[in-house]
C-alpha positions as YAML, in Angstrom:
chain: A
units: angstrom
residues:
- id: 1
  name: UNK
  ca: [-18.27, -67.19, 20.47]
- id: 2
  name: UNK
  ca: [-20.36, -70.07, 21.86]
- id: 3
  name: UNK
  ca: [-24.14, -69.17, 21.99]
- id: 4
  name: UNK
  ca: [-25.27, -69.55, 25.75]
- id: 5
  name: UNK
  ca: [-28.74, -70.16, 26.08]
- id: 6
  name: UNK
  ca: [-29.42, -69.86, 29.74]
- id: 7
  name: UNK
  ca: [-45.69, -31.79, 37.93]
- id: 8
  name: UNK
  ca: [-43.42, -31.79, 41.17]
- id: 9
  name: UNK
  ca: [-46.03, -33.14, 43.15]
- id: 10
  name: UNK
  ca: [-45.52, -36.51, 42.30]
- id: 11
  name: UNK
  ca: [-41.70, -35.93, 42.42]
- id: 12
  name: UNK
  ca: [-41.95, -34.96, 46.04]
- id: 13
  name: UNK
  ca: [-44.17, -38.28, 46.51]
- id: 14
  name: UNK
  ca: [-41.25, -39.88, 45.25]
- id: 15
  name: UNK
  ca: [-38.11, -38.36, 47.26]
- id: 16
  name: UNK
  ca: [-37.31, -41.13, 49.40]
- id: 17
  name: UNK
  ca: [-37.88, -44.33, 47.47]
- id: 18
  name: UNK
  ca: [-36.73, -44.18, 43.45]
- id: 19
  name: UNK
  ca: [-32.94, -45.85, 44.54]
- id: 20
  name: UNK
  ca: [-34.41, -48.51, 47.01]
- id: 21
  name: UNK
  ca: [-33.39, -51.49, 47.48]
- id: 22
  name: UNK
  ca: [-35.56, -53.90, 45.35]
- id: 23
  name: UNK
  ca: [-37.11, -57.31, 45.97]
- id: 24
  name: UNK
  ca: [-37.55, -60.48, 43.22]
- id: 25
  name: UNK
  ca: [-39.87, -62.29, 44.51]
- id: 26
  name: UNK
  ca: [-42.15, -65.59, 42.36]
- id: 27
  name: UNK
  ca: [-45.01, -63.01, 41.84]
- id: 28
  name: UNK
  ca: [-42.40, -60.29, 39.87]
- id: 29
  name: UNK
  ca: [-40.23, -62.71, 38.23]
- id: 30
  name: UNK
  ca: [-42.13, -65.86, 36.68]
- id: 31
  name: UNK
  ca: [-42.51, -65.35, 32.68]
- id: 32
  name: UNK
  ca: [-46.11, -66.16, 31.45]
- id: 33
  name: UNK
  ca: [-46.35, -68.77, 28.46]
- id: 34
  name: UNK
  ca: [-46.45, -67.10, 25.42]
- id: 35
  name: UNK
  ca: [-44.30, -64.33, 26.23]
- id: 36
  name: UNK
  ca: [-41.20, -63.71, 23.98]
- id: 37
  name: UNK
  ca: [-37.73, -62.05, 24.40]
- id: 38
  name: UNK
  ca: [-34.80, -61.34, 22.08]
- id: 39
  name: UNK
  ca: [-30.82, -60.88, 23.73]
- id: 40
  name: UNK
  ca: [-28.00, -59.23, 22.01]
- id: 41
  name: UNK
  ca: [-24.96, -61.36, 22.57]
- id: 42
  name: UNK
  ca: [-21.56, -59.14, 22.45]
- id: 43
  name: UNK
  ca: [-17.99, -59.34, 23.92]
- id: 44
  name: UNK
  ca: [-17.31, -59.15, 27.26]
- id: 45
  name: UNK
  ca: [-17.07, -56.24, 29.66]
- id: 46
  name: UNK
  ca: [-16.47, -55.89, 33.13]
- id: 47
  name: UNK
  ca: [-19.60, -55.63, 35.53]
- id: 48
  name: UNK
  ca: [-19.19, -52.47, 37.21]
- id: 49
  name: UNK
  ca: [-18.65, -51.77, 40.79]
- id: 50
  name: UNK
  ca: [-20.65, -53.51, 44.08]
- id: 51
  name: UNK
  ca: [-22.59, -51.81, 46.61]
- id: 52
  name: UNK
  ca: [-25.76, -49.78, 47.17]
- id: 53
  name: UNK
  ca: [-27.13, -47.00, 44.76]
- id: 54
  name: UNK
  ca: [-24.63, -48.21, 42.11]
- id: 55
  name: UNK
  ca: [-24.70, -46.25, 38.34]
- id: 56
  name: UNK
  ca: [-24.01, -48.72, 35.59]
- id: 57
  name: UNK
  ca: [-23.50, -47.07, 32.42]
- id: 58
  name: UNK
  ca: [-23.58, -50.17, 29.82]
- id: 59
  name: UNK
  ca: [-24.49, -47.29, 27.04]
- id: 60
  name: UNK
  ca: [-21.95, -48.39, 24.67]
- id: 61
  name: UNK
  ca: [-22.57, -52.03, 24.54]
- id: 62
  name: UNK
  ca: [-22.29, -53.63, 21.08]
- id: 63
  name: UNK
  ca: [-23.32, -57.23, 19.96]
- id: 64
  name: UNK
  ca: [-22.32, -59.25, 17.09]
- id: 65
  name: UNK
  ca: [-25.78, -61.72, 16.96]
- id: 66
  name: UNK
  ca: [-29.05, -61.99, 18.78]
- id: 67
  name: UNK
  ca: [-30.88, -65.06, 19.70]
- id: 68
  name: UNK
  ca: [-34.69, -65.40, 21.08]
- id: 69
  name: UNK
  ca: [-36.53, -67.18, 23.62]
- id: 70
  name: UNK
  ca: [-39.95, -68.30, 23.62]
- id: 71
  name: UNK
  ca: [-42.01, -69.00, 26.51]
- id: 72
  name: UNK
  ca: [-44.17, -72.36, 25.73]
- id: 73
  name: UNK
  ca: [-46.40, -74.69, 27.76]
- id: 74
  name: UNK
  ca: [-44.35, -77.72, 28.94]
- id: 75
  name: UNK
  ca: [-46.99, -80.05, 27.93]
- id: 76
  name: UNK
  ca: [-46.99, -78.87, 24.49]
- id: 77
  name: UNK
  ca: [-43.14, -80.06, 24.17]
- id: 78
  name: UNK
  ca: [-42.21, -83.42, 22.77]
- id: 79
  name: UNK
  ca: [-40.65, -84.82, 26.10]
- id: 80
  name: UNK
  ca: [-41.59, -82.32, 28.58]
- id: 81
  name: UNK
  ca: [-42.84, -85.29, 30.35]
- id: 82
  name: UNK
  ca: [-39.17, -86.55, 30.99]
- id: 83
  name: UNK
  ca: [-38.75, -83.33, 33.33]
- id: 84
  name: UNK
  ca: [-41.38, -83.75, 36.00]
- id: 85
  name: UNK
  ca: [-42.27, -80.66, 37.78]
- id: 86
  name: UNK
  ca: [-41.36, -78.53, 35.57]
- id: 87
  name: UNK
  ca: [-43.50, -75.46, 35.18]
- id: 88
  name: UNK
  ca: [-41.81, -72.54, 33.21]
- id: 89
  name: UNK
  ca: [-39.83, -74.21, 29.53]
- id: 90
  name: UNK
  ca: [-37.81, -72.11, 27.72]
- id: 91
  name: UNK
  ca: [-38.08, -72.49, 23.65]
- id: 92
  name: UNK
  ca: [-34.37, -71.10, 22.29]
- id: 93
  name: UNK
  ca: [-34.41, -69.79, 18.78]
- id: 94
  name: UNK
  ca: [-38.01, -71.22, 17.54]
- id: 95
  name: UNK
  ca: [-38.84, -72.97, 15.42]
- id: 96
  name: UNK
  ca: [-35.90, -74.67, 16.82]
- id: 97
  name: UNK
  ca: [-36.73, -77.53, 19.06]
- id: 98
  name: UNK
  ca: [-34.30, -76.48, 21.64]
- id: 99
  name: UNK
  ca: [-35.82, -76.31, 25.41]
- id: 100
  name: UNK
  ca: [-34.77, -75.78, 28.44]
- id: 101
  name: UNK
  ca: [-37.02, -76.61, 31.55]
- id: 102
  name: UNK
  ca: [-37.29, -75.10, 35.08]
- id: 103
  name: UNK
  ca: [-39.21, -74.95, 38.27]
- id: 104
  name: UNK
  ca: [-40.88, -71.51, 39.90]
- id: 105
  name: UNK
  ca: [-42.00, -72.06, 42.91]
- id: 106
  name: UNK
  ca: [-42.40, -69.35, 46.48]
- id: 107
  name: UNK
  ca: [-39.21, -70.58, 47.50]
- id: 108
  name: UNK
  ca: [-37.02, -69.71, 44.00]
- id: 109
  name: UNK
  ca: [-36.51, -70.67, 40.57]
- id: 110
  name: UNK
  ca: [-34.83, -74.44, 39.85]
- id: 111
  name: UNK
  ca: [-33.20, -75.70, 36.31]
- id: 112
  name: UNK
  ca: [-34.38, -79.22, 36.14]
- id: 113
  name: UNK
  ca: [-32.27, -79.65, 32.58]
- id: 114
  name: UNK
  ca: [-32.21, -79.33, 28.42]
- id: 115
  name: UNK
  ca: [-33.57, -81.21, 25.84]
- id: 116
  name: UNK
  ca: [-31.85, -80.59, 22.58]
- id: 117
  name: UNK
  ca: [-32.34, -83.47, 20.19]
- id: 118
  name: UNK
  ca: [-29.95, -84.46, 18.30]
- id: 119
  name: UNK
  ca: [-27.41, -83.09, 20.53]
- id: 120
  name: UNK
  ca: [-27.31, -83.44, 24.22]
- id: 121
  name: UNK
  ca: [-30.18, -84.16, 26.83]
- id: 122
  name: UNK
  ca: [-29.58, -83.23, 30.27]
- id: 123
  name: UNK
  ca: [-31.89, -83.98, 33.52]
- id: 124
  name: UNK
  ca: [-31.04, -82.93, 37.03]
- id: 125
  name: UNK
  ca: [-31.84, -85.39, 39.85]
- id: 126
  name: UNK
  ca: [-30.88, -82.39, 41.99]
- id: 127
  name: UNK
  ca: [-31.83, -79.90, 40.54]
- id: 128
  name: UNK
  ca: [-29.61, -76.41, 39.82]
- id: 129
  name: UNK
  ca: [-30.85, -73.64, 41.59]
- id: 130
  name: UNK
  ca: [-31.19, -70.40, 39.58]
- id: 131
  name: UNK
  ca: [-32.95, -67.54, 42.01]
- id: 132
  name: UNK
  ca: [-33.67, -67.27, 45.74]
- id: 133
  name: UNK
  ca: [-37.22, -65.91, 46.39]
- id: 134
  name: UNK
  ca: [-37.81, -63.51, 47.41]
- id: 135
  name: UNK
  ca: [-34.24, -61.91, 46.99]
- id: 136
  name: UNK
  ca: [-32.81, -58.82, 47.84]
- id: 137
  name: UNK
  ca: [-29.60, -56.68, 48.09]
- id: 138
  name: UNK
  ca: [-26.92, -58.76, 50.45]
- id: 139
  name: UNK
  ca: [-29.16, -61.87, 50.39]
- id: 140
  name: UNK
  ca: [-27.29, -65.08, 49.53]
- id: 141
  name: UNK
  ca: [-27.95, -68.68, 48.95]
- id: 142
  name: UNK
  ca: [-25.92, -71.89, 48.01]
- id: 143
  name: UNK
  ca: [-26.69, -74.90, 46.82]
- id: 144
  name: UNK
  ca: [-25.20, -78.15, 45.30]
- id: 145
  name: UNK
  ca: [-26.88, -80.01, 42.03]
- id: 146
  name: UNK
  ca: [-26.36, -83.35, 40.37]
- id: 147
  name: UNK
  ca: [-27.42, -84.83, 37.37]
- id: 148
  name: UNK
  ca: [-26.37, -86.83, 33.98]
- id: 149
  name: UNK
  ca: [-26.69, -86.38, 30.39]
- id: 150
  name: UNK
  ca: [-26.67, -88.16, 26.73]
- id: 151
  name: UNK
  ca: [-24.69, -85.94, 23.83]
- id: 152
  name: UNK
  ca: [-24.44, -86.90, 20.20]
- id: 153
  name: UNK
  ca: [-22.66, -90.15, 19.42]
- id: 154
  name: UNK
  ca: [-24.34, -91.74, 22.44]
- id: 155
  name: UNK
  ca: [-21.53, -90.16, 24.91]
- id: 156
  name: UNK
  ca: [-23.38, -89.83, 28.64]
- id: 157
  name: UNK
  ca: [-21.99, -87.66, 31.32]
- id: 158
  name: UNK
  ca: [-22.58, -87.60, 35.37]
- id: 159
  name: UNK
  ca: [-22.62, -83.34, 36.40]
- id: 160
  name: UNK
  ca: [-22.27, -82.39, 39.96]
- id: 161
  name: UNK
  ca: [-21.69, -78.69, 41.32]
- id: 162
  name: UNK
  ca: [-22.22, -75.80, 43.92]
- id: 163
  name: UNK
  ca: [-23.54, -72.83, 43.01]
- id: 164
  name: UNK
  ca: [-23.47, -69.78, 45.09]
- id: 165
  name: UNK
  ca: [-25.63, -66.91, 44.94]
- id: 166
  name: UNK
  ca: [-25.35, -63.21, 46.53]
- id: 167
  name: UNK
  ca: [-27.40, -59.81, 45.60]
- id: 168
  name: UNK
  ca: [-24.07, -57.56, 45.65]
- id: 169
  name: UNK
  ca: [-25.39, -54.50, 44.11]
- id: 170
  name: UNK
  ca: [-28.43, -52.25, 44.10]
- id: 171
  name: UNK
  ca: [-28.68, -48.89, 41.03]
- id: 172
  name: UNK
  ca: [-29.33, -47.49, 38.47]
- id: 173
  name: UNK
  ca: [-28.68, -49.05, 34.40]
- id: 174
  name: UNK
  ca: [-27.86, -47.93, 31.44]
- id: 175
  name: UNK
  ca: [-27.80, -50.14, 28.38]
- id: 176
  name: UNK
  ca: [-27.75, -48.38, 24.96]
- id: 177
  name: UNK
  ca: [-31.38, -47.57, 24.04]
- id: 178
  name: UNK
  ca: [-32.52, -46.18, 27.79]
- id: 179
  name: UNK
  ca: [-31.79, -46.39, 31.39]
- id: 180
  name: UNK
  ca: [-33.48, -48.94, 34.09]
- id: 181
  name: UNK
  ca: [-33.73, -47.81, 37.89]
- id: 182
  name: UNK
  ca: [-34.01, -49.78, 41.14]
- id: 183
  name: UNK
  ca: [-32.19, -52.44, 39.53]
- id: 184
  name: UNK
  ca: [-30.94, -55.64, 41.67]
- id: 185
  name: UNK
  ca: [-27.73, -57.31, 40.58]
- id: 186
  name: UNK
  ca: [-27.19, -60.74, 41.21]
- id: 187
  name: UNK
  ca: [-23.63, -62.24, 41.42]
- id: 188
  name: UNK
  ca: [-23.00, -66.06, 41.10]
- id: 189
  name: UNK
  ca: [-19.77, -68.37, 41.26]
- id: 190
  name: UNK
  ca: [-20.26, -71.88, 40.14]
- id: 191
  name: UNK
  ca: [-17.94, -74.99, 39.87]
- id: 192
  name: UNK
  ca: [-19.37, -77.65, 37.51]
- id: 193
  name: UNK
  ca: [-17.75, -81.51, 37.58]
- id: 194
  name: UNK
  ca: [-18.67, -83.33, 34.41]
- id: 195
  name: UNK
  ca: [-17.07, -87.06, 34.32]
- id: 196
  name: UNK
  ca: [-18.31, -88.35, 30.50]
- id: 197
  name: UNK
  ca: [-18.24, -91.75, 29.49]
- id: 198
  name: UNK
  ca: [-16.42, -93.11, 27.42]
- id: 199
  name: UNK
  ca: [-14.08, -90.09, 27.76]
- id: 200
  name: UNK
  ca: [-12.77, -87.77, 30.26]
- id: 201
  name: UNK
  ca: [-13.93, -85.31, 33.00]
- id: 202
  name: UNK
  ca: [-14.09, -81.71, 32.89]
- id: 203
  name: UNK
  ca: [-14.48, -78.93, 36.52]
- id: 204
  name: UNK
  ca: [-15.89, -75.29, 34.85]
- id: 205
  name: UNK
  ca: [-15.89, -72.46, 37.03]
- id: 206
  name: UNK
  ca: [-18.16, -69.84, 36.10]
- id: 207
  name: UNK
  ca: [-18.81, -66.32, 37.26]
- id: 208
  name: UNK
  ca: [-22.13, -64.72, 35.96]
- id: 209
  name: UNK
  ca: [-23.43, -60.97, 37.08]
- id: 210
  name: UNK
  ca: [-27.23, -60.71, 36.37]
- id: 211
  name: UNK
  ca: [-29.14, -57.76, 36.50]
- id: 212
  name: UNK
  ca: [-32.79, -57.71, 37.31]
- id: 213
  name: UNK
  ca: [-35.65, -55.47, 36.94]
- id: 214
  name: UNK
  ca: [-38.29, -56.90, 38.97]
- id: 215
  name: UNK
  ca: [-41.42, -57.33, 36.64]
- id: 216
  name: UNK
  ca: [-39.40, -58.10, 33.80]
- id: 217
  name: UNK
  ca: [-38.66, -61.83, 34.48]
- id: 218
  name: UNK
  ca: [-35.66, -61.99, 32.17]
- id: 219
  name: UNK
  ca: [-32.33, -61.15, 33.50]
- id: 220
  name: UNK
  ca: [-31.88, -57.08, 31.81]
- id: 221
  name: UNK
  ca: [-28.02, -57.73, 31.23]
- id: 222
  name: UNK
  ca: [-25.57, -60.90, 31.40]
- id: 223
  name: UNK
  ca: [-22.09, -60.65, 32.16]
- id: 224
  name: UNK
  ca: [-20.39, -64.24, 32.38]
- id: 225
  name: UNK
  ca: [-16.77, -65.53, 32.43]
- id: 226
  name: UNK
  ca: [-15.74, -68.90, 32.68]
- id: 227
  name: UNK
  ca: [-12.51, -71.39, 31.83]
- id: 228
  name: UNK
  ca: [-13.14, -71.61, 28.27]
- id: 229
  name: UNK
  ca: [-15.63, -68.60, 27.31]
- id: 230
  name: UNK
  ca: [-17.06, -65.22, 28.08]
- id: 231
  name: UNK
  ca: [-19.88, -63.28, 26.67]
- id: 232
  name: UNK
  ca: [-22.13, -59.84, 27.76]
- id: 233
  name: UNK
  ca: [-25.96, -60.56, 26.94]
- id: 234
  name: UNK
  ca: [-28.29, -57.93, 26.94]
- id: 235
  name: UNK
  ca: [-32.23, -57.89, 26.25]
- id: 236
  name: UNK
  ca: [-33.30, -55.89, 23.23]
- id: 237
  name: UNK
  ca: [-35.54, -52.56, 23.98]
- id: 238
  name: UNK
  ca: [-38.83, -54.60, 22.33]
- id: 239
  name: UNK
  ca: [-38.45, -57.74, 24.42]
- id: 240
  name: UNK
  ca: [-41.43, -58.28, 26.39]
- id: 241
  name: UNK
  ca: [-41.62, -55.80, 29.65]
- id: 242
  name: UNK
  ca: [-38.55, -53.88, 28.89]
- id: 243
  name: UNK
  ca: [-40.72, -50.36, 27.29]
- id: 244
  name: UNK
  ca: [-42.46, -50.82, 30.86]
- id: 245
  name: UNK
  ca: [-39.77, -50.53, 32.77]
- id: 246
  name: UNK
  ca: [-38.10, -48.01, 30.99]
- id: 247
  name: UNK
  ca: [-41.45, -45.63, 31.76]
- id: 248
  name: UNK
  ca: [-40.71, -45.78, 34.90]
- id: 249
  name: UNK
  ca: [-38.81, -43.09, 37.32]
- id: 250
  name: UNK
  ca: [-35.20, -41.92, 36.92]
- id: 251
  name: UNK
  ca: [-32.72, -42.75, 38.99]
- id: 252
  name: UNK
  ca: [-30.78, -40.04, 41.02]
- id: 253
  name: UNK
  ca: [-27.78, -39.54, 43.37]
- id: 254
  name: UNK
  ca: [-26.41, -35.91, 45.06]
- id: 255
  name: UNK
  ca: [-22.99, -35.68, 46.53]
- id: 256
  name: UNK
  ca: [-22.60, -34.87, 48.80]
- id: 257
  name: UNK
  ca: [-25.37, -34.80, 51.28]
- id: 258
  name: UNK
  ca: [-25.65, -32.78, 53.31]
- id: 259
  name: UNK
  ca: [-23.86, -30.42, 51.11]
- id: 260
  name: UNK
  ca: [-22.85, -26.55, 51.26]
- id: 261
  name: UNK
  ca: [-21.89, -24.85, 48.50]
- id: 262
  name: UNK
  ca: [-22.71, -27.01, 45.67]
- id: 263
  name: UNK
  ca: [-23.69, -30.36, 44.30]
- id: 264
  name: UNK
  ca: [-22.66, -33.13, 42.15]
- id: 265
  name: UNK
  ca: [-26.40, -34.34, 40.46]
- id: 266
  name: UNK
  ca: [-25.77, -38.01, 38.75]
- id: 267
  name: UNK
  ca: [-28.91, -39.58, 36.68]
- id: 268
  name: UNK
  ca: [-29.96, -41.80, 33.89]
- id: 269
  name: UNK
  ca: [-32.17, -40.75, 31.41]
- id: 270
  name: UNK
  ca: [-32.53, -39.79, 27.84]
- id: 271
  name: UNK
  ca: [-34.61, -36.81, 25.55]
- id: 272
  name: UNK
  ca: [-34.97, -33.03, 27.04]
- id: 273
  name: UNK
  ca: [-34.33, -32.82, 30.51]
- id: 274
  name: UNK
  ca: [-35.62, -30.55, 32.88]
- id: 275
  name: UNK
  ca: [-34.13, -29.91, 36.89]
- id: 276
  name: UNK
  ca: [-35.78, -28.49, 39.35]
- id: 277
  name: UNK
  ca: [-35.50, -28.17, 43.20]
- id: 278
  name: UNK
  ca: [-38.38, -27.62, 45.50]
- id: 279
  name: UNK
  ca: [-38.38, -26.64, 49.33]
- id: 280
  name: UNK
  ca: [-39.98, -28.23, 52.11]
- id: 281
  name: UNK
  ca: [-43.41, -25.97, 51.00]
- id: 282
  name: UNK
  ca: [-42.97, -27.83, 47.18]
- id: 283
  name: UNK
  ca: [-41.94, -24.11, 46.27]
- id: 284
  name: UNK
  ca: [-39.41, -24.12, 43.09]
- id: 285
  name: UNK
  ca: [-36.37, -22.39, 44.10]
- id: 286
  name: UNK
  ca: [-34.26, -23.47, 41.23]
- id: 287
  name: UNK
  ca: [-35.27, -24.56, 38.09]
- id: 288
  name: UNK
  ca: [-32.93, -25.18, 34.70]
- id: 289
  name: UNK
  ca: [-33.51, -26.64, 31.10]
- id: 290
  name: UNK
  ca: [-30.83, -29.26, 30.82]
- id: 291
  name: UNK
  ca: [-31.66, -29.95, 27.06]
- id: 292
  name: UNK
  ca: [-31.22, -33.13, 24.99]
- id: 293
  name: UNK
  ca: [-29.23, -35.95, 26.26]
- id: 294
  name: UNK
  ca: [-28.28, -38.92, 25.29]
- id: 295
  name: UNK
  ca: [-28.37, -42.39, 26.37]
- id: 296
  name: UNK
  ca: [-25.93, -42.53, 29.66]
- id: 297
  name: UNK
  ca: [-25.29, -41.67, 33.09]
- id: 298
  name: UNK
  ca: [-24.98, -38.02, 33.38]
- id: 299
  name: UNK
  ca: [-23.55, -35.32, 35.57]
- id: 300
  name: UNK
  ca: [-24.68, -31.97, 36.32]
- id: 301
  name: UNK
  ca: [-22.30, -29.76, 38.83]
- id: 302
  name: UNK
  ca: [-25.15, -27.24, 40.58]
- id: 303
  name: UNK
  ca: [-24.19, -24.09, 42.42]
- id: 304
  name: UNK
  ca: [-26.55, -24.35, 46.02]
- id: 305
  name: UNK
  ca: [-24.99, -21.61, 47.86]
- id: 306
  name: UNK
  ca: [-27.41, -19.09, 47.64]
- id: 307
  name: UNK
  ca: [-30.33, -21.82, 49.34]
- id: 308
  name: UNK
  ca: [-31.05, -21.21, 53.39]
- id: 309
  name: UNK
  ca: [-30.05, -24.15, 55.37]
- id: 310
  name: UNK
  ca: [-32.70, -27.12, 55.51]
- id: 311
  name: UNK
  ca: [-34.52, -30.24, 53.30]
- id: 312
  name: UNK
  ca: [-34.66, -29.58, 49.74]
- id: 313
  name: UNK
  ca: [-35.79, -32.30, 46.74]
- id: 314
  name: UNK
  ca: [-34.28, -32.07, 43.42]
- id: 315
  name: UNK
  ca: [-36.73, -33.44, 40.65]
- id: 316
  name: UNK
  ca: [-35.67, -34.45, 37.16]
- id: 317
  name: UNK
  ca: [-38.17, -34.49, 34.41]
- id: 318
  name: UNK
  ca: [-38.08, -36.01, 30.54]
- id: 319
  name: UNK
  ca: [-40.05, -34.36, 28.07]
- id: 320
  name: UNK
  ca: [-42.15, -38.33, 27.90]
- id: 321
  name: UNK
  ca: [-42.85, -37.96, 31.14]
- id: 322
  name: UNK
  ca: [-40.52, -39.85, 33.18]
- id: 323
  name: UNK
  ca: [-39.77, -38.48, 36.64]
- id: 324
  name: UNK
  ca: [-36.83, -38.88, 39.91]
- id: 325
  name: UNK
  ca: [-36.25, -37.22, 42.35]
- id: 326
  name: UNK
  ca: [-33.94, -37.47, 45.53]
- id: 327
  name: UNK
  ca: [-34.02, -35.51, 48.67]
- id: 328
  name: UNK
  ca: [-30.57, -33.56, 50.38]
- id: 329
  name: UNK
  ca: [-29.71, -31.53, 52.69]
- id: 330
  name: UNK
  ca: [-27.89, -27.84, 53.11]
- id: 331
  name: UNK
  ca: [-26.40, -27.35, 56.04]
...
């Protein structure tokens, strides 16, 4: 495989908003210099299903290799003067001297191009546009890019291309050590022309599923297929703002809603597990000690037919504190 370097109280506070749709925006998703991450690169899977309040279990994920990425000052580069603009360059693999350059500004994120001596060098006139900002679920942008390169041997290249951008999906994910909510994936279809010289030309079309926790700048998970290659990237559970987000609430569904009888209770989480559901007063009227669980979605079937009609919020709890609730109805 090619590498590719591109207490209830507070649960009732929370009823309405732990699955809403969330916003990337230049403030949540521009990496500060000096910041590190490390991906797992594995085989490819398929990226799970469209829509709002998605749960993506990704819990069995393996990987074969891992690869880093290192933040650095532009300026502190040997020819980050060559990409002007730039203000975010990627370092893959340091020490390597591998970087790849790109643009954050209000308006989105832009690749400007890749130095990689000794290899290929490649600067966009127009540049490729990675993120819309601020973004959020059914947004959508497209956008066309242009620019040339130099490869080993002295080969140079012209690249033009459209990329195409759309937020598709809004959830809950799993990966294998935890589970990340109000999660925004991004879906993009590309078609790349590169005309090399001397040689031949080449037309790639890519499709790429990102998903983003906002506040962690790097993409969570990375599901690509192309013409020639495929490849699932995932960010390991050390990489920098990935043990924030994980703190941070559960992620619930109930089906249906309104309900009758009984309820189907989906969430992510992992450790001891506690349920409870409160009434309109915060007054527990069913509580039960779901024990240890894994990494994973899981589902809990919940018998509701002894509760009077009316609003009801069902909390989950982890023994390390991590809290969701979601509110239904019994008609």
């Amino acid at each position: 495989m090619r590498t590719r370097y591109t207490a209830f109280l507070p649960c009732l506070f929370l009823g309405l908003g732990l699955l809403a749709q969330p916003t990337l925006n230049f403030g949540n998703m521009t990496p500060l210099e000096g910041s590190s991450v490390t991906y797992n690169y594995g085989p490819h899977v398929e990226p799970g299903s469209a829509g709002a309040d998605q749960m993506w279990d990704f819990s069995a994920l393996t990987y074969t290799e891992q690869h880093s990425v290192l933040f650095v000052p532009v300026g502190s580069t040997p020819n980050g003067s060559s990409f002007p603009g730039a203000t975010v360059c990627q370092q893959y693999d340091p020490p390597n001297q591998l970087f790849g350059y790109s643009q954050f500004s209000v308006a989105g994120a832009d690749v400007l191009g890749t130095d990689f001596p000794g290899f290929n060098t490649t600067h966009f006139t127009d540049p490729r546009r990675s993120l819309e900002f601020p973004f959020t679920f059914n947004d959508t942008w497209s956008d066309t890019f242009a620019g040339d390169g130099t490869s080993i041997g002295g080969i140079t290249s012209t690249i033009t291309g459209t990329v195409d951008g759309t937020a598709d999906a809004y959830g809950t994910l799993t990966l294998p050590y935890g589970t990340f909510t109000n999660v925004l994936r991004v879906h993009t279809h590309s078609v790349t022309t590169t005309v090399m010289t001397p040689g031949g030309s080449s037309v790639v079309t890519e499709d790429v599923y990102l998903f983003f926790k906002a506040g962690t700048a790097m993409e969570l998970l990375n599901i690509a297929q192309s013409d020639n290659e495929s490849s699932t990237i995932f960010l390991t559970e050390n990489s920098i703002g990935v043990p924030e987000a994980l703190a941070r609430a559960i992620g619930i569904e109930v089906m249906p809603n309104p309900a009758a009888d009984a309820i189907s209770v989906t969430y992510g989480a992992v450790g001891v597990v506690k349920l409870g559901v409160y009434d309109a007063l915060g007054r527990a009227v069913l509580t039960n000690v779901l024990g240890h669980v894994p990494p994973g979605i899981h589902r809990e079937q919940l018998d509701v037919s002894m509760l009077a009609q009316g609003q009801y919020v069902l909390c989950i709890t982890t023994a390390d504190g991590q809290t969701g609730s979601r509110r239904f109805v019994i008609e």
